[in-house]
Short mmCIF file of C-alpha atoms in Angstrom, two decimals:
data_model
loop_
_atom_site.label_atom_id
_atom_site.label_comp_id
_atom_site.label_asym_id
_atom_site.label_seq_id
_atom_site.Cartn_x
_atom_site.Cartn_y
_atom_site.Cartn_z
CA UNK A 1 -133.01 -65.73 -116.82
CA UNK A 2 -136.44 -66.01 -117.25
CA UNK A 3 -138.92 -62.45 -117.77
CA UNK A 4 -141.90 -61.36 -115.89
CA UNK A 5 -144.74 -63.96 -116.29
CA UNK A 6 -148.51 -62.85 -116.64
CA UNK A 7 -151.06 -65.37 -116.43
CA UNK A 8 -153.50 -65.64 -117.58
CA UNK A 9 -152.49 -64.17 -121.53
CA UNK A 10 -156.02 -63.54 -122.38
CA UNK A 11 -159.31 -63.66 -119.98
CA UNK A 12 -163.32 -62.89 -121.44
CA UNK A 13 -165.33 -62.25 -117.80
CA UNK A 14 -168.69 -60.96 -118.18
CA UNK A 15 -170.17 -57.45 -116.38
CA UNK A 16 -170.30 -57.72 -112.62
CA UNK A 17 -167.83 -60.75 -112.11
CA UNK A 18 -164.62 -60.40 -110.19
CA UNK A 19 -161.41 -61.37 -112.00
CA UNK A 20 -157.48 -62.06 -110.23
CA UNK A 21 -154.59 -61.44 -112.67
CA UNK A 22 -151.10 -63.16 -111.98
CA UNK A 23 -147.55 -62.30 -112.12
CA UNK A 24 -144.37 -63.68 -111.60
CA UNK A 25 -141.43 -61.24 -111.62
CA UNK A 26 -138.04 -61.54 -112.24
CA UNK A 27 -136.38 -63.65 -109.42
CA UNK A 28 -134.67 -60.86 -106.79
CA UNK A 29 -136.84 -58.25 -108.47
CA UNK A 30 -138.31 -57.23 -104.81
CA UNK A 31 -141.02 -54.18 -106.33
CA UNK A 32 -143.51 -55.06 -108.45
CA UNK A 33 -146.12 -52.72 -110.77
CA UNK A 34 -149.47 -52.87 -112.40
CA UNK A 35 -150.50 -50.71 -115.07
CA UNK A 36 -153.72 -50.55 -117.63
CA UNK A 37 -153.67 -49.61 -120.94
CA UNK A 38 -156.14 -48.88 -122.86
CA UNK A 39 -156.53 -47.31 -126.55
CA UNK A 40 -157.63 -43.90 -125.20
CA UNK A 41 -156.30 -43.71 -122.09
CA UNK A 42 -153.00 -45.25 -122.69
CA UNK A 43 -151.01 -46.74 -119.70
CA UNK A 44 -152.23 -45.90 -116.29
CA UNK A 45 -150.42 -46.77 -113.21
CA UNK A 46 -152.65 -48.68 -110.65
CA UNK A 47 -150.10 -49.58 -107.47
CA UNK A 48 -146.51 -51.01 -106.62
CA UNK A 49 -146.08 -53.60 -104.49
CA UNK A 50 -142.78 -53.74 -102.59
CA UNK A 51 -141.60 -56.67 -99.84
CA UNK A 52 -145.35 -57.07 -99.86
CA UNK A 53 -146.55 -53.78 -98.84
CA UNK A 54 -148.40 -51.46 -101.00
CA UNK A 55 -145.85 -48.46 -101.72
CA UNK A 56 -147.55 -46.70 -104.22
CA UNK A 57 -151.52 -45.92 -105.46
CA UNK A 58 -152.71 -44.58 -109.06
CA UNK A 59 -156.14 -42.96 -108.92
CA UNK A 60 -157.88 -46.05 -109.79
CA UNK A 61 -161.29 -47.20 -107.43
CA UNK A 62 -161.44 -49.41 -104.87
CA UNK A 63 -162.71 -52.34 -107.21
CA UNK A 64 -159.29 -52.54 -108.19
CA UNK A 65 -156.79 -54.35 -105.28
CA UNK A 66 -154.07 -56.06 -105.43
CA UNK A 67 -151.19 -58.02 -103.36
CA UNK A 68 -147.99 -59.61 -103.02
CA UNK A 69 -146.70 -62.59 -101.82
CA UNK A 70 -143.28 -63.47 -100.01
CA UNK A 71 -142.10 -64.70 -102.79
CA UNK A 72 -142.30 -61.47 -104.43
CA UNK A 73 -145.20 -62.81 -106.96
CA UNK A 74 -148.55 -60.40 -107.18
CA UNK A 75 -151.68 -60.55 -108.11
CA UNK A 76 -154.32 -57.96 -108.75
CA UNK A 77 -158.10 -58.62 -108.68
CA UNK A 78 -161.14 -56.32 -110.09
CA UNK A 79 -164.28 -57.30 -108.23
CA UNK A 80 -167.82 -55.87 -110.09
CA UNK A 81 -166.68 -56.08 -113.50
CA UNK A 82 -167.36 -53.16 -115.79
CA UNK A 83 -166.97 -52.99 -119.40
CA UNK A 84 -164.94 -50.01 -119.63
CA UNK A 85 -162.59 -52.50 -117.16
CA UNK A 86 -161.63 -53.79 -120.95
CA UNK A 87 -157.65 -53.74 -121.11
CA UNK A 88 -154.34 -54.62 -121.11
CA UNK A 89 -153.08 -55.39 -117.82
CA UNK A 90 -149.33 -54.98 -117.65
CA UNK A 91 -147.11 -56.38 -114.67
CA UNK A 92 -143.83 -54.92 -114.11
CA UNK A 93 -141.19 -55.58 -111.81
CA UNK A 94 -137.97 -53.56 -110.65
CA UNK A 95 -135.12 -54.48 -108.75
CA UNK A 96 -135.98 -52.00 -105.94
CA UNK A 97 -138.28 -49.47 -107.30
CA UNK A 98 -139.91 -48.18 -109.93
CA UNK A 99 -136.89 -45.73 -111.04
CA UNK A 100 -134.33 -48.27 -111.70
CA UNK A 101 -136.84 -48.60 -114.18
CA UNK A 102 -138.91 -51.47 -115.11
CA UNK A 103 -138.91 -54.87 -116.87
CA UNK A 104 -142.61 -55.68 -118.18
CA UNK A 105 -144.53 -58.66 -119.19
CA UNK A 106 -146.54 -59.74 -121.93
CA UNK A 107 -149.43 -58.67 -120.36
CA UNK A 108 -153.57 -59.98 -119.80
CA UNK A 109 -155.75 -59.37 -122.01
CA UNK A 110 -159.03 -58.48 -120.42
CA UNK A 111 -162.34 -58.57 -122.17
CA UNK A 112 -165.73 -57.42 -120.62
CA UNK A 113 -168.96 -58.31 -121.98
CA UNK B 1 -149.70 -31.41 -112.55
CA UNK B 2 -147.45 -34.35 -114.23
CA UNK B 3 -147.81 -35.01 -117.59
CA UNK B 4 -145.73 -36.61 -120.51
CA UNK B 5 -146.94 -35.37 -124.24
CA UNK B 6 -145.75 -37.51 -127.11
CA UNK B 7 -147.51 -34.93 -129.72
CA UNK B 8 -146.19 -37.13 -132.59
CA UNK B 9 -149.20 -40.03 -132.82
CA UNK B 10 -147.88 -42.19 -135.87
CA UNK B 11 -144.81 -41.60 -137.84
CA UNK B 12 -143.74 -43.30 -140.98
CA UNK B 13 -140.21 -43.55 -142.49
CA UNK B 14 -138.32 -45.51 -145.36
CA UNK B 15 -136.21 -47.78 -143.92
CA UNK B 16 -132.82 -46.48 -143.86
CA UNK B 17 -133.91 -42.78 -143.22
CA UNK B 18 -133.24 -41.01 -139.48
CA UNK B 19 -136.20 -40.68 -137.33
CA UNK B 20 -136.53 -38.14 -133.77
CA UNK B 21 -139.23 -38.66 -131.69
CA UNK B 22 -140.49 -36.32 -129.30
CA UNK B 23 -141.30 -35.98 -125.81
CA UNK B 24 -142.15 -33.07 -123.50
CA UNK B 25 -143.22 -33.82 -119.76
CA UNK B 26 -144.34 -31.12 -117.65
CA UNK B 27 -143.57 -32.00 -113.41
CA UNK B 28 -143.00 -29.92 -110.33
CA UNK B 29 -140.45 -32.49 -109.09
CA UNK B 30 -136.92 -31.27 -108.75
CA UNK B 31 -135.47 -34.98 -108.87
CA UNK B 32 -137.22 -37.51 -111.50
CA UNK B 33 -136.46 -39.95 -113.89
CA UNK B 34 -137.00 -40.28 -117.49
CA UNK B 35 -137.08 -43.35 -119.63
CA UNK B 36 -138.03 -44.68 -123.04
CA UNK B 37 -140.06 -48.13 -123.50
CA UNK B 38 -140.39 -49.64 -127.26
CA UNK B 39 -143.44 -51.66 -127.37
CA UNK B 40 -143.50 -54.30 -130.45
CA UNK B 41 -146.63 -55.98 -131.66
CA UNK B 42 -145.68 -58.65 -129.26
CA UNK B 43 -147.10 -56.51 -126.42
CA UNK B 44 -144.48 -56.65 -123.97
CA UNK B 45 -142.57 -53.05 -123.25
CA UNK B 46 -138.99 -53.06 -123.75
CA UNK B 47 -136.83 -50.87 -121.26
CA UNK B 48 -134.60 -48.69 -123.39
CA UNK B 49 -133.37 -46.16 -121.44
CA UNK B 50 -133.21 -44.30 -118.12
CA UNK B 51 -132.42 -40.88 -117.03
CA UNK B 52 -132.24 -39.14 -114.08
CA UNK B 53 -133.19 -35.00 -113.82
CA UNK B 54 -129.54 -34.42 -112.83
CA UNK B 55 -127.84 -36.02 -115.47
CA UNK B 56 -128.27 -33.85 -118.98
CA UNK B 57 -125.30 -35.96 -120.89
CA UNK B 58 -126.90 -36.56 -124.33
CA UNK B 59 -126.32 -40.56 -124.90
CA UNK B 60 -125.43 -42.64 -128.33
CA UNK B 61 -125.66 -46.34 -128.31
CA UNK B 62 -125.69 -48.05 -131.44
CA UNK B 63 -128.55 -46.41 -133.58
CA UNK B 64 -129.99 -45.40 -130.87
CA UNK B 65 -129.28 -41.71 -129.36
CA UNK B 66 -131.36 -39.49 -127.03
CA UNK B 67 -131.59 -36.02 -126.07
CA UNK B 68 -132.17 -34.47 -122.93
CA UNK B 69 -132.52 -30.48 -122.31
CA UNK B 70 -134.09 -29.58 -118.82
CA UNK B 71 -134.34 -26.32 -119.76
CA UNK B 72 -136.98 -27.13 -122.37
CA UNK B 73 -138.76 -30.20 -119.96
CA UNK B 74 -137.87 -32.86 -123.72
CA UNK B 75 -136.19 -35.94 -123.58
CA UNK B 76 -136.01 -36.57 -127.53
CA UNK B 77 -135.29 -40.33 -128.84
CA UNK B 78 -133.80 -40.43 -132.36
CA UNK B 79 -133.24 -43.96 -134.20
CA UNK B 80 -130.27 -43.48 -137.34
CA UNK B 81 -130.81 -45.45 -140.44
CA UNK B 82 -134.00 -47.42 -139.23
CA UNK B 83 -135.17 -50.64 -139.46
CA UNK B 84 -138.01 -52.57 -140.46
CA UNK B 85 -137.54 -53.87 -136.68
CA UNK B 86 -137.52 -50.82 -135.33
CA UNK B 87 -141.28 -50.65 -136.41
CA UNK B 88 -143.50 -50.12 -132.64
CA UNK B 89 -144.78 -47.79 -130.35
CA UNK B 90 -142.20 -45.86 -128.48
CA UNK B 91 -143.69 -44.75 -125.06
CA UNK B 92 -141.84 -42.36 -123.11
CA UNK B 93 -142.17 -41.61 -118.86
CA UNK B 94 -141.49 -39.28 -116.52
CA UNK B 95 -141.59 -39.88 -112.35
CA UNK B 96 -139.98 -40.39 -108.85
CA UNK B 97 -139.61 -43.39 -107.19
CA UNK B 98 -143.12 -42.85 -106.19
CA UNK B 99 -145.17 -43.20 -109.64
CA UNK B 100 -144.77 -42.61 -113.26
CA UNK B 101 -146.27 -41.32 -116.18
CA UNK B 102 -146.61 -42.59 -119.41
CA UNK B 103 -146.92 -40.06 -122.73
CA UNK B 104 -149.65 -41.89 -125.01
CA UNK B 105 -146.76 -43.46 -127.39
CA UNK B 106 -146.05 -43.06 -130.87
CA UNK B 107 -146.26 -45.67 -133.21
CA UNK B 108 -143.61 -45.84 -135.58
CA UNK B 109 -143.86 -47.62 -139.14
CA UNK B 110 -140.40 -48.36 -141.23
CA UNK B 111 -140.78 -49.52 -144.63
CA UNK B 112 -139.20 -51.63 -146.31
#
C-alpha cells in the first residue's frame, strides 16, 4: 500500500513569499502531523489535523497554518517567508492519533534565500 | 516541562559489535507513549517501536531489543551484531495523544 506522499520533495522560495506544502497520507489514516526539523533544533511538532479539524498546536507563529481536506490529505502553508523558515518539513499520518504512532514521509525540503 | 535527551550525539561501531542507545525523557504525564524512529539518509523516519507508560515488558525482536525502566524516566534501544544498514539517526519520543517530543537523535555509523 502506498506511504505518505510529500510534494513538493524540494522547494527554494525567497524571504517574504508564502509557500503551501502537500501531503497525502496513508489511505484510512484519518490524523495527520506536521513537524520541522532543523539541524539545531531538531524535530518540532507544528499541528495534527484529524477528520479535518485542528486537534493539536506546537508553539510555532501564526505564519505557519495548515488544513485538511475530506479526503484526509493536508497541506500546510508559511506566509512571510523567513530564512530561519529553512527546513525539513515532515508529514505524518496515524491511523487515529498520534500515539498509535506515526508513519512519515520523505519530507520537503525548504530553502529560504 | 517535557523533554526527551538523547545525550549520545554520534556513535560509531564495527560492524558486528552490540550497540545501546540512550534515551531519558523527563514528563509530568502519568499515561504517555514512547517510541523509537530510525531515520536513514533517505530522509523518511521509520516507526520502530511503541510503548505505552503502563507497559514496562522489556521487548526483543530480531536484533533489535529495548529497554524500558519508569523508575529511571529511559527507554534504551540496543541493536546486537550491527549492520552496515543499521547506519542512521535513531530519534526517540515521548507524548500523549495530544503532542510529542522528539530527543535530538543520534546518529549511528557501522563500519564495515
Amino acid at each position: 500500500k502506498a506511504g505518505v506522499t510529500q510534494t513538493p520533495r524540494y522547494l527554494i522560495k525567497t524571504r517574504g513569499q508564502q509557500v503551501t506544502l502537500s501531503c497525502s497520507p496513508i489511505s484510512g489514516h484519518r490524523s495527520v502531523s506536521w513537524y520541522q526539523q532543523t539541524p539545531g533544533q531538531g524535530l518540532q511538532f507544528l499541528f495534527e489535523y484529524f477528520s479535518e479539524t485542528q486537534r493539536n498546536k506546537g508553539n510555532f507563529p501564526g505564519r505557519f497554518s495548515g488544513r485538511q481536506f475530506s479526503n484526509s490529505r493536508s497541506e500546510m502553508n508559511v506566509s512571510t517567508l523567513e530564512l530561519g523558515d529553512s527546513a525539513l518539513y515532515l508529514c505524518a499520518s496515524s491511523l487515529a492519533g498520534q500515539s498509535y504512532g506515526y508513519t512519515f514521509g520523505s519530507g520537503t525540503r525548504l530553502t529560504v534565500v | 516541562a517535557q523533554k526527551v535527551t538523547q545525550a549520545q550525539t554520534e556513535i560509531s561501531v564495527v560492524e558486528k559489535e552490540d550497540v545501546t542507545l540512550d534515551c531519558v525523557y523527563e514528563t509530568r504525564d502519568t499515561t504517555y507513549y514512547l517510541f523509537w524512529y530510525k531515520q536513514p539518509p533517505s530522509g523518511e523516519l521509520v516507526f520502530l517501536i511503541r510503548r505505552n507508560s503502563f507497559d514496562e515488558q522489556n521487548e526483543i525482536s530480531g536484533r533489535y531489543s529495548w529497554n524500558f525502566q519508569k523508575s529511571t524516566s529511559s527507554f534504551n534501544f540496543t541493536i546486537t551484531a550491527s549492520q552496515v544498514v543499521d547506519s542512521a539517526v535513531y530519534f526517540c519520543a515521548q507524548g500523549t495523544g495530544n503532542q510529542f517530543y522528539f530527543g535530538t537523535g543520534t546518529s549511528l555509523t557501522v563500519i564495515p
